[in-house]
CSV table of C-alpha atoms in Angstrom, one decimal:
chain,number,residue,atom,x,y,z
A,141,MET,CA,103.4,79.5,93.5
A,142,ILE,CA,102.6,76.3,95.4
A,143,GLY,CA,103.6,74.4,92.3
A,144,LEU,CA,107.0,76.0,92.3
A,145,LEU,CA,107.5,75.1,96.0
A,146,ILE,CA,106.5,71.5,95.4
A,147,GLY,CA,108.7,71.2,92.4
A,148,GLY,CA,111.7,72.8,93.9
A,149,VAL,CA,111.5,70.6,97.1
A,150,LEU,CA,110.9,67.5,95.0
A,151,GLY,CA,114.0,68.2,92.9
A,152,LEU,CA,116.0,68.8,96.0
A,153,VAL,CA,114.9,65.7,97.8
A,154,LEU,CA,115.2,63.4,94.8
A,155,SER,CA,118.7,64.6,94.0
A,156,ALA,CA,120.0,64.6,97.5
A,157,ALA,CA,118.6,61.1,98.2
A,158,GLY,CA,119.4,59.7,94.8
A,159,THR,CA,123.1,60.9,94.6
A,160,PRO,CA,124.5,58.6,97.4
A,161,LEU,CA,122.7,55.6,95.8
A,162,PHE,CA,124.2,56.5,92.4
A,163,ILE,CA,127.6,56.9,94.1
A,164,ARG,CA,127.4,53.4,95.5
A,165,PHE,CA,126.3,52.0,92.1
A,166,LEU,CA,129.3,53.7,90.3
A,167,VAL,CA,131.9,52.6,92.9
A,168,LYS,CA,130.7,49.1,92.7
A,169,ARG,CA,131.4,49.1,89.0
A,170,GLY,CA,134.6,51.1,89.2
A,171,TYR,CA,133.3,54.0,87.1
A,172,GLY,CA,135.7,56.7,88.3
A,173,GLN,CA,137.0,60.0,87.0
A,174,PHE,CA,140.1,60.0,84.7
A,175,VAL,CA,142.4,62.9,85.7
A,176,ARG,CA,144.9,64.5,83.3
A,177,ASP,CA,148.5,64.3,84.3
A,178,ASP,CA,149.3,67.9,83.4
A,179,GLY,CA,146.8,69.4,85.8
A,180,PRO,CA,147.3,70.8,89.3
A,181,THR,CA,149.0,68.2,91.5
A,182,THR,CA,146.2,68.5,94.1
A,183,HIS,CA,143.8,67.0,91.5
A,184,LYS,CA,145.6,63.7,91.5
A,185,THR,CA,143.7,62.7,94.6
A,186,LYS,CA,140.5,63.0,92.6
A,187,ARG,CA,141.4,60.1,90.3
A,188,GLY,CA,138.8,57.4,90.6
A,189,THR,CA,136.1,59.7,92.1
A,190,PRO,CA,132.7,58.6,90.7
A,191,THR,CA,131.5,60.7,87.7
A,192,MET,CA,128.4,61.0,85.5
A,193,GLY,CA,126.5,62.5,88.5
A,194,GLY,CA,124.7,64.7,86.0
A,195,ALA,CA,122.4,61.7,85.4
A,196,VAL,CA,121.0,62.3,88.9
A,197,ILE,CA,120.5,66.0,88.4
A,198,ILE,CA,118.8,65.6,85.0
A,199,GLY,CA,116.9,62.5,86.2
A,200,SER,CA,115.6,64.3,89.3
A,201,MET,CA,114.6,67.2,87.1
A,202,VAL,CA,112.5,65.0,84.8
A,203,LEU,CA,110.9,63.0,87.6
A,204,ALA,CA,110.1,66.0,89.7
A,205,TYR,CA,108.5,67.8,86.7
A,206,LEU,CA,106.2,64.8,86.0
A,207,ILE,CA,105.4,64.1,89.7
A,208,THR,CA,104.7,67.8,90.4
A,209,HIS,CA,102.2,68.1,87.5
A,210,GLY,CA,100.6,64.8,88.6
A,211,LEU,CA,100.2,66.0,92.2
A,212,LEU,CA,98.8,69.4,91.1
A,213,ALA,CA,96.3,67.6,88.9
A,214,VAL,CA,95.2,65.2,91.6
A,215,PHE,CA,94.6,68.0,94.1
A,216,GLY,CA,92.9,70.2,91.6
A,217,VAL,CA,95.4,73.0,91.5
A,218,ASP,CA,95.0,74.9,88.3
A,219,PHE,CA,98.5,74.9,86.8
A,220,GLY,CA,97.7,73.9,83.3
A,221,GLY,CA,99.6,70.6,83.0
A,222,PRO,CA,102.8,69.9,81.1
A,223,THR,CA,103.3,72.4,78.3
A,224,ALA,CA,105.0,72.4,74.9
A,225,SER,CA,107.7,74.7,76.2
A,226,GLY,CA,108.4,72.5,79.2
A,227,LEU,CA,108.6,69.3,77.3
A,228,ILE,CA,110.8,70.6,74.5
A,229,LEU,CA,113.2,72.2,77.0
A,230,LEU,CA,113.4,68.8,78.7
A,231,LEU,CA,114.0,67.1,75.3
A,232,LEU,CA,117.0,69.5,74.8
A,233,THR,CA,118.3,68.9,78.3
A,234,VAL,CA,118.1,65.1,78.2
A,235,GLY,CA,119.4,65.0,74.7
A,236,MET,CA,122.6,67.0,75.5
A,237,ALA,CA,123.0,65.0,78.7
A,238,PHE,CA,122.9,61.8,76.6
A,239,VAL,CA,125.7,63.1,74.5
A,240,GLY,CA,127.6,63.8,77.7
A,241,PHE,CA,126.9,60.4,79.0
A,242,VAL,CA,128.3,58.7,75.9
A,243,ASP,CA,131.4,60.9,76.3
A,244,ASP,CA,131.8,60.1,80.0
A,245,PHE,CA,131.3,56.4,79.5
A,246,THR,CA,133.9,56.3,76.7
A,247,LYS,CA,136.4,58.0,78.9
A,248,ILE,CA,135.7,55.6,81.8
A,249,THR,CA,135.8,52.4,79.9
A,250,LYS,CA,138.9,53.4,77.9
A,251,GLN,CA,140.6,55.3,80.8
A,252,ARG,CA,141.6,58.3,78.8
A,253,SER,CA,140.8,62.1,78.9
A,254,LEU,CA,139.2,62.0,75.4
A,255,GLY,CA,135.8,60.5,75.1
A,256,LEU,CA,133.9,61.1,71.9
A,257,THR,CA,135.9,62.6,69.0
A,258,PRO,CA,135.3,66.4,68.6
A,259,ARG,CA,133.6,65.7,65.3
A,260,GLY,CA,131.3,63.1,66.8
A,261,LYS,CA,130.3,65.3,69.7
A,262,ILE,CA,129.6,68.3,67.4
A,263,ILE,CA,127.5,66.1,65.0
A,264,LEU,CA,125.4,64.7,67.9
A,265,GLN,CA,124.9,68.1,69.5
A,266,ALA,CA,124.0,69.6,66.1
A,267,LEU,CA,121.4,66.9,65.5
A,268,ILE,CA,119.8,67.5,68.9
A,269,GLY,CA,120.0,71.3,68.7
A,270,THR,CA,118.4,71.3,65.2
A,271,ALA,CA,115.5,69.1,66.4
A,272,PHE,CA,115.0,71.4,69.3
A,273,ALA,CA,115.0,74.5,67.1
A,274,VAL,CA,112.5,73.1,64.7
A,275,LEU,CA,110.2,72.0,67.5
A,276,ALA,CA,110.5,75.3,69.3
A,277,LEU,CA,109.1,77.2,66.3
A,278,ASN,CA,106.0,75.0,66.3
A,279,PHE,CA,103.1,74.3,68.7
A,280,PRO,CA,101.4,77.7,68.8
A,281,ASP,CA,99.1,78.4,71.7
A,282,GLY,CA,95.7,80.1,71.6
A,283,ARG,CA,97.4,83.5,71.0
A,284,GLY,CA,99.6,82.1,68.2
A,285,LEU,CA,102.7,82.1,70.4
A,286,THR,CA,105.3,79.4,69.8
A,287,PRO,CA,107.9,78.4,72.5
A,288,ALA,CA,110.6,80.3,70.5
A,289,SER,CA,110.5,83.1,68.0
A,290,THR,CA,112.8,84.0,65.1
A,291,ALA,CA,113.7,87.3,66.6
A,292,ILE,CA,117.0,87.7,68.4
A,293,SER,CA,116.3,88.7,72.0
A,294,PHE,CA,118.1,90.6,74.8
A,295,ALA,CA,115.7,91.0,77.7
A,296,ARG,CA,112.9,90.4,75.3
A,297,ASP,CA,112.6,90.0,71.5
A,298,VAL,CA,114.2,92.8,69.5
A,299,PRO,CA,111.8,93.4,66.5
A,300,TRP,CA,114.5,94.9,64.2
A,301,LEU,CA,116.7,91.8,64.8
A,302,ASP,CA,114.1,89.3,63.4
A,303,LEU,CA,115.9,86.5,61.5
A,304,ALA,CA,112.8,86.1,59.3
A,305,PHE,CA,113.5,89.4,57.5
A,306,ALA,CA,113.9,87.6,54.2
A,307,GLY,CA,110.9,85.3,54.6
A,308,PRO,CA,109.7,82.5,56.9
A,309,ALA,CA,111.9,79.8,55.3
A,310,ILE,CA,115.1,81.8,55.6
A,311,GLY,CA,114.0,82.7,59.2
A,312,VAL,CA,113.7,79.1,60.2
A,313,ILE,CA,117.2,78.2,58.7
A,314,LEU,CA,118.8,81.2,60.4
A,315,PHE,CA,117.1,80.4,63.7
A,316,VAL,CA,118.4,76.8,63.6
A,317,ILE,CA,121.9,78.2,63.1
A,318,TRP,CA,121.4,80.8,65.9
A,319,SER,CA,119.9,78.3,68.3
A,320,ASN,CA,122.8,75.9,67.7
A,321,LEU,CA,125.3,78.6,68.4
A,322,ILE,CA,123.6,79.4,71.7
A,323,THR,CA,123.5,75.8,72.7
A,324,THR,CA,127.1,75.2,71.7
A,325,ALA,CA,128.1,78.3,73.7
A,326,THR,CA,126.3,77.3,76.9
A,327,THR,CA,127.2,73.7,76.9
A,328,ASN,CA,130.9,74.5,76.4
A,329,ALA,CA,130.7,77.3,79.0
A,330,VAL,CA,129.3,74.9,81.7
A,331,ASN,CA,131.7,72.2,80.7
A,332,LEU,CA,134.8,74.4,81.1
A,333,THR,CA,133.5,75.8,84.4
A,334,ASP,CA,133.2,72.3,85.8
A,335,GLY,CA,136.8,71.8,87.0
A,336,LEU,CA,136.6,72.3,90.7
A,337,ASP,CA,134.4,70.7,93.4
A,338,GLY,CA,131.0,72.4,93.4
A,339,LEU,CA,132.0,75.3,91.1
A,340,ALA,CA,129.8,74.6,88.1
A,341,THR,CA,127.0,73.2,90.3
A,342,GLY,CA,126.7,76.3,92.5
A,343,ALA,CA,127.2,78.8,89.6
A,344,THR,CA,124.5,77.1,87.5
A,345,ALA,CA,122.1,77.0,90.4
A,346,MET,CA,122.4,80.8,90.7
A,347,ILE,CA,121.5,81.2,87.0
A,348,THR,CA,118.5,78.9,87.2
A,349,GLY,CA,117.4,80.6,90.3
A,350,ALA,CA,117.4,83.9,88.3
A,351,TYR,CA,115.3,82.2,85.7
A,352,VAL,CA,112.7,81.3,88.4
A,353,LEU,CA,112.4,85.0,89.2
A,354,MET,CA,112.3,86.2,85.6
A,355,SER,CA,109.8,83.6,84.4
A,356,LEU,CA,107.5,84.4,87.4
A,357,PHE,CA,107.7,88.1,86.5
A,358,GLN,CA,107.0,87.4,82.9
A,359,ALA,CA,103.9,85.4,83.9
A,360,SER,CA,102.7,88.3,86.0
A,361,GLN,CA,103.3,90.8,83.2
A,362,SER,CA,102.1,88.6,80.3
A,363,CYS,CA,100.6,90.4,77.3
A,364,ALA,CA,97.7,88.0,77.7
A,365,LEU,CA,96.9,89.6,81.0
A,366,GLU,CA,98.1,93.2,80.7
A,367,GLY,CA,98.4,94.1,77.1
A,368,THR,CA,100.6,97.1,78.0
A,369,ARG,CA,103.8,98.3,76.5
A,370,GLY,CA,106.0,96.5,78.9
A,371,CYS,CA,104.3,93.1,78.8
A,372,TYR,CA,106.0,89.9,77.7
A,373,GLU,CA,105.2,87.7,74.8
A,374,VAL,CA,106.4,84.4,76.2
A,375,ARG,CA,104.7,81.1,75.9
A,376,ASP,CA,104.2,79.1,79.1
A,377,PRO,CA,106.2,81.3,81.6
A,378,MET,CA,104.8,79.6,84.7
A,379,ASP,CA,105.9,76.1,83.4
A,380,LEU,CA,109.3,77.5,82.6
A,381,ALA,CA,109.5,78.9,86.2
A,382,LEU,CA,108.5,75.5,87.5
A,383,LEU,CA,111.3,73.8,85.5
A,384,ALA,CA,113.8,76.4,86.7
A,385,ALA,CA,112.7,75.9,90.3
A,386,ILE,CA,113.0,72.1,89.9
A,387,LEU,CA,116.4,72.3,88.3
A,388,THR,CA,117.6,74.7,91.0
A,389,GLY,CA,116.5,72.3,93.7
A,390,SER,CA,118.1,69.3,91.9
A,391,LEU,CA,121.4,71.2,91.7
A,392,LEU,CA,121.4,72.1,95.4
A,393,GLY,CA,120.6,68.5,96.3
A,394,PHE,CA,123.6,67.4,94.2
A,395,LEU,CA,125.8,70.1,95.6
A,396,TRP,CA,125.6,68.5,99.0
A,397,TRP,CA,127.7,65.6,97.6
A,398,ASN,CA,129.6,67.6,95.0
A,399,THR,CA,131.1,70.2,97.3
A,400,SER,CA,134.7,69.9,98.5
A,401,PRO,CA,135.9,67.2,98.9
A,402,ALA,CA,133.5,65.9,96.2
A,403,LYS,CA,132.1,62.5,96.5
A,404,ILE,CA,130.9,62.6,92.9
A,405,PHE,CA,131.4,64.8,89.8
A,406,MET,CA,128.7,65.8,87.4
A,407,GLY,CA,130.8,64.8,84.4
A,408,ASP,CA,130.0,65.8,80.8
A,409,THR,CA,126.6,64.2,81.4
A,410,GLY,CA,125.9,67.1,83.8
A,411,SER,CA,127.7,69.9,82.1
A,412,LEU,CA,126.3,69.3,78.6
A,413,GLY,CA,122.8,68.7,80.0
A,414,LEU,CA,122.9,71.8,82.1
A,415,GLY,CA,124.3,73.8,79.2
A,416,GLY,CA,121.3,72.6,77.1
A,417,ALA,CA,118.9,73.6,79.9
A,418,LEU,CA,120.4,77.1,80.1
A,419,ALA,CA,120.2,77.5,76.3
A,420,GLY,CA,116.5,76.4,76.4
A,421,PHE,CA,115.7,78.9,79.2
A,422,ALA,CA,117.4,81.7,77.3
A,423,ILE,CA,115.6,81.0,74.1
A,424,PHE,CA,112.2,80.4,75.6
A,425,THR,CA,112.2,83.4,78.0
A,426,ARG,CA,113.6,85.7,75.2
A,427,THR,CA,116.8,86.4,77.0
A,428,GLU,CA,119.3,85.0,74.5
A,429,ILE,CA,121.9,87.8,74.9
A,430,LEU,CA,121.1,88.6,78.5
A,431,VAL,CA,122.2,85.0,79.5
A,432,ALA,CA,125.8,86.0,78.7
A,433,VAL,CA,125.5,88.5,81.6
A,434,LEU,CA,123.8,86.1,83.9
A,435,ALA,CA,126.5,83.5,83.1
A,436,GLY,CA,129.3,86.1,83.1
A,437,LEU,CA,131.6,84.0,85.2
A,438,MET,CA,131.2,81.1,82.7
A,439,VAL,CA,131.8,83.6,79.8
A,440,ALA,CA,135.1,84.8,81.5
A,441,ILE,CA,136.2,81.2,82.0
A,442,THR,CA,135.5,80.3,78.4
A,443,LEU,CA,137.3,83.4,77.2
A,444,SER,CA,140.4,82.5,79.2
A,445,VAL,CA,140.6,79.2,77.2
A,446,ILE,CA,140.2,81.0,73.9
A,447,ILE,CA,142.8,83.6,74.8
A,448,GLN,CA,145.2,81.0,76.1
A,449,VAL,CA,144.9,78.8,73.0
A,450,GLY,CA,145.0,81.7,70.6
A,451,TRP,CA,148.0,83.4,72.2
A,452,PHE,CA,149.9,80.1,72.4
A,453,LYS,CA,149.5,79.7,68.6
A,454,VAL,CA,150.4,83.2,67.5
A,455,SER,CA,153.2,83.7,70.0
A,456,GLY,CA,155.0,80.4,69.3
A,457,GLY,CA,154.3,78.7,72.6
A,458,LYS,CA,153.8,81.5,75.1
A,459,ARG,CA,151.0,81.5,77.6
A,460,VAL,CA,148.9,84.3,79.1
A,461,PHE,CA,147.7,82.2,82.1
A,462,LEU,CA,149.6,79.6,84.1
A,463,MET,CA,146.9,77.2,83.1
A,464,ALA,CA,143.4,77.4,81.5
A,465,PRO,CA,140.5,77.4,82.2
A,466,LEU,CA,140.9,80.4,84.5
A,467,GLN,CA,140.1,78.6,87.8
A,468,HIS,CA,143.3,76.4,87.4
A,469,HIS,CA,145.4,79.6,86.9
A,470,PHE,CA,144.5,80.7,90.4
A,471,GLU,CA,145.1,77.2,91.8
A,472,LEU,CA,148.6,77.3,90.4
A,473,LYS,CA,149.1,80.7,92.0
A,474,GLY,CA,148.6,79.1,95.4
A,475,TRP,CA,144.9,79.6,96.0
A,476,ALA,CA,143.2,76.7,97.8
A,477,GLU,CA,140.5,75.0,95.8
A,478,VAL,CA,137.8,76.0,98.2
A,479,THR,CA,139.0,79.6,98.1
A,480,VAL,CA,138.8,79.7,94.3
A,481,VAL,CA,135.3,78.1,94.3
A,482,VAL,CA,133.8,80.5,96.9
A,483,ARG,CA,135.3,83.6,95.3
A,484,PHE,CA,134.1,82.5,91.9
A,485,TRP,CA,130.6,81.8,93.3
A,486,LEU,CA,130.6,85.4,94.6
A,487,LEU,CA,131.6,86.6,91.1
A,488,SER,CA,128.8,84.5,89.7
A,489,LEU,CA,126.3,86.0,92.1
A,490,MET,CA,127.4,89.5,91.1
A,491,CYS,CA,126.8,88.6,87.4
A,492,VAL,CA,123.4,87.2,88.2
A,493,THR,CA,122.5,90.3,90.2
A,494,VAL,CA,123.6,92.6,87.3
A,495,GLY,CA,121.6,90.5,84.9
A,496,LEU,CA,118.4,90.7,87.0
A,497,ALA,CA,118.9,94.4,87.3
A,498,ILE,CA,119.1,94.8,83.5
A,499,PHE,CA,116.0,92.6,83.1
A,500,TYR,CA,114.0,94.7,85.6
A,501,GLY,CA,115.4,97.9,84.3
A,502,ASP,CA,114.2,97.1,80.8
A,503,TRP,CA,110.7,96.7,82.1
A,504,LEU,CA,110.9,99.9,84.1
A,505,ILE,CA,112.0,101.9,81.1
A,506,ARG,CA,109.1,100.6,79.1
A,507,GLN,CA,106.7,101.5,81.9
A,508,GLY,CA,108.2,105.1,82.0
A,509,GLY,CA,109.6,104.3,85.4
A,510,LEU,CA,113.0,105.9,84.7
A,511,ALA,CA,112.5,109.6,84.1
A,512,GLY,CA,114.1,111.0,81.0
A,513,VAL,CA,114.9,107.6,79.5
A,514,THR,CA,113.1,106.4,76.4
A,515,PRO,CA,112.7,102.7,75.5
């Protein structure tokens, strides 16, 4: 537990202290946000606000992870050192953040809303996602557990949904596809949510906070310790909890500067990096479907875009919402930006609470804690 506290505080301090330095660096070079002309009129004041702030969030996450493990080793705290799960998750996060950085930098230097071409972005994300998936199925621990498994998971692996049903080779191929689908979904969801000051930052912090709790619980109920029906077959749950705590702290430190009126935006550097992190947590903690509940707000925002675009095409130009993503619809209805953000945060908190309840309920059922219900 002391490791989680150290990591969380380090992430918070590094992010909160590093963000204003990064803001000054960006302002000095004129690296500001490009704002689309067809958006809410109130957003025109955001033009020129420094962006790419996700570099601070992800940078703080990596530094805090390495420093925390170094401090724990120096003071003789038995935490196990960096793990395969932790390092591979960082690889996915940094890789996706790099794609976002290239996209942001292109937008800034060319002063346009389009950075990388859709095809270029998809290819880069697929390459990183595929490398992640292949690595995640390797590096077994002493019990033979790898960071990921080929089984599709809800609150844990579902044995009858094992993608290796036709053999290991087919299982790897299907897992690579499945993993890329999850990564694409989470990166796009965070990206679409990042449209108002502090919205995506706060909502993501709630989800990563939930992963701290779930990973801690998985560590306490590991099959290596308990061996009971409700135990968890997860590799390196304590290190995943540490990374989740660090990322939560980094997000909160950044939120100090990102809340309305924002002094900096996370940009695609942040949204793609954070989406990658959420995908990694979901896959490694065996909560691949449950993450859709935890990130219910982001799912709703993503669906609003799909519905808007789909209906626009089939209806010959009609719209369901005044504007998509969903947060801008409420802005155009007259809600103040801060009102939208706070209310959406509350919705996100509700989704996270429901997700945690489902996660714990699954464990209770397997323990026989809910009378009359069979697992």
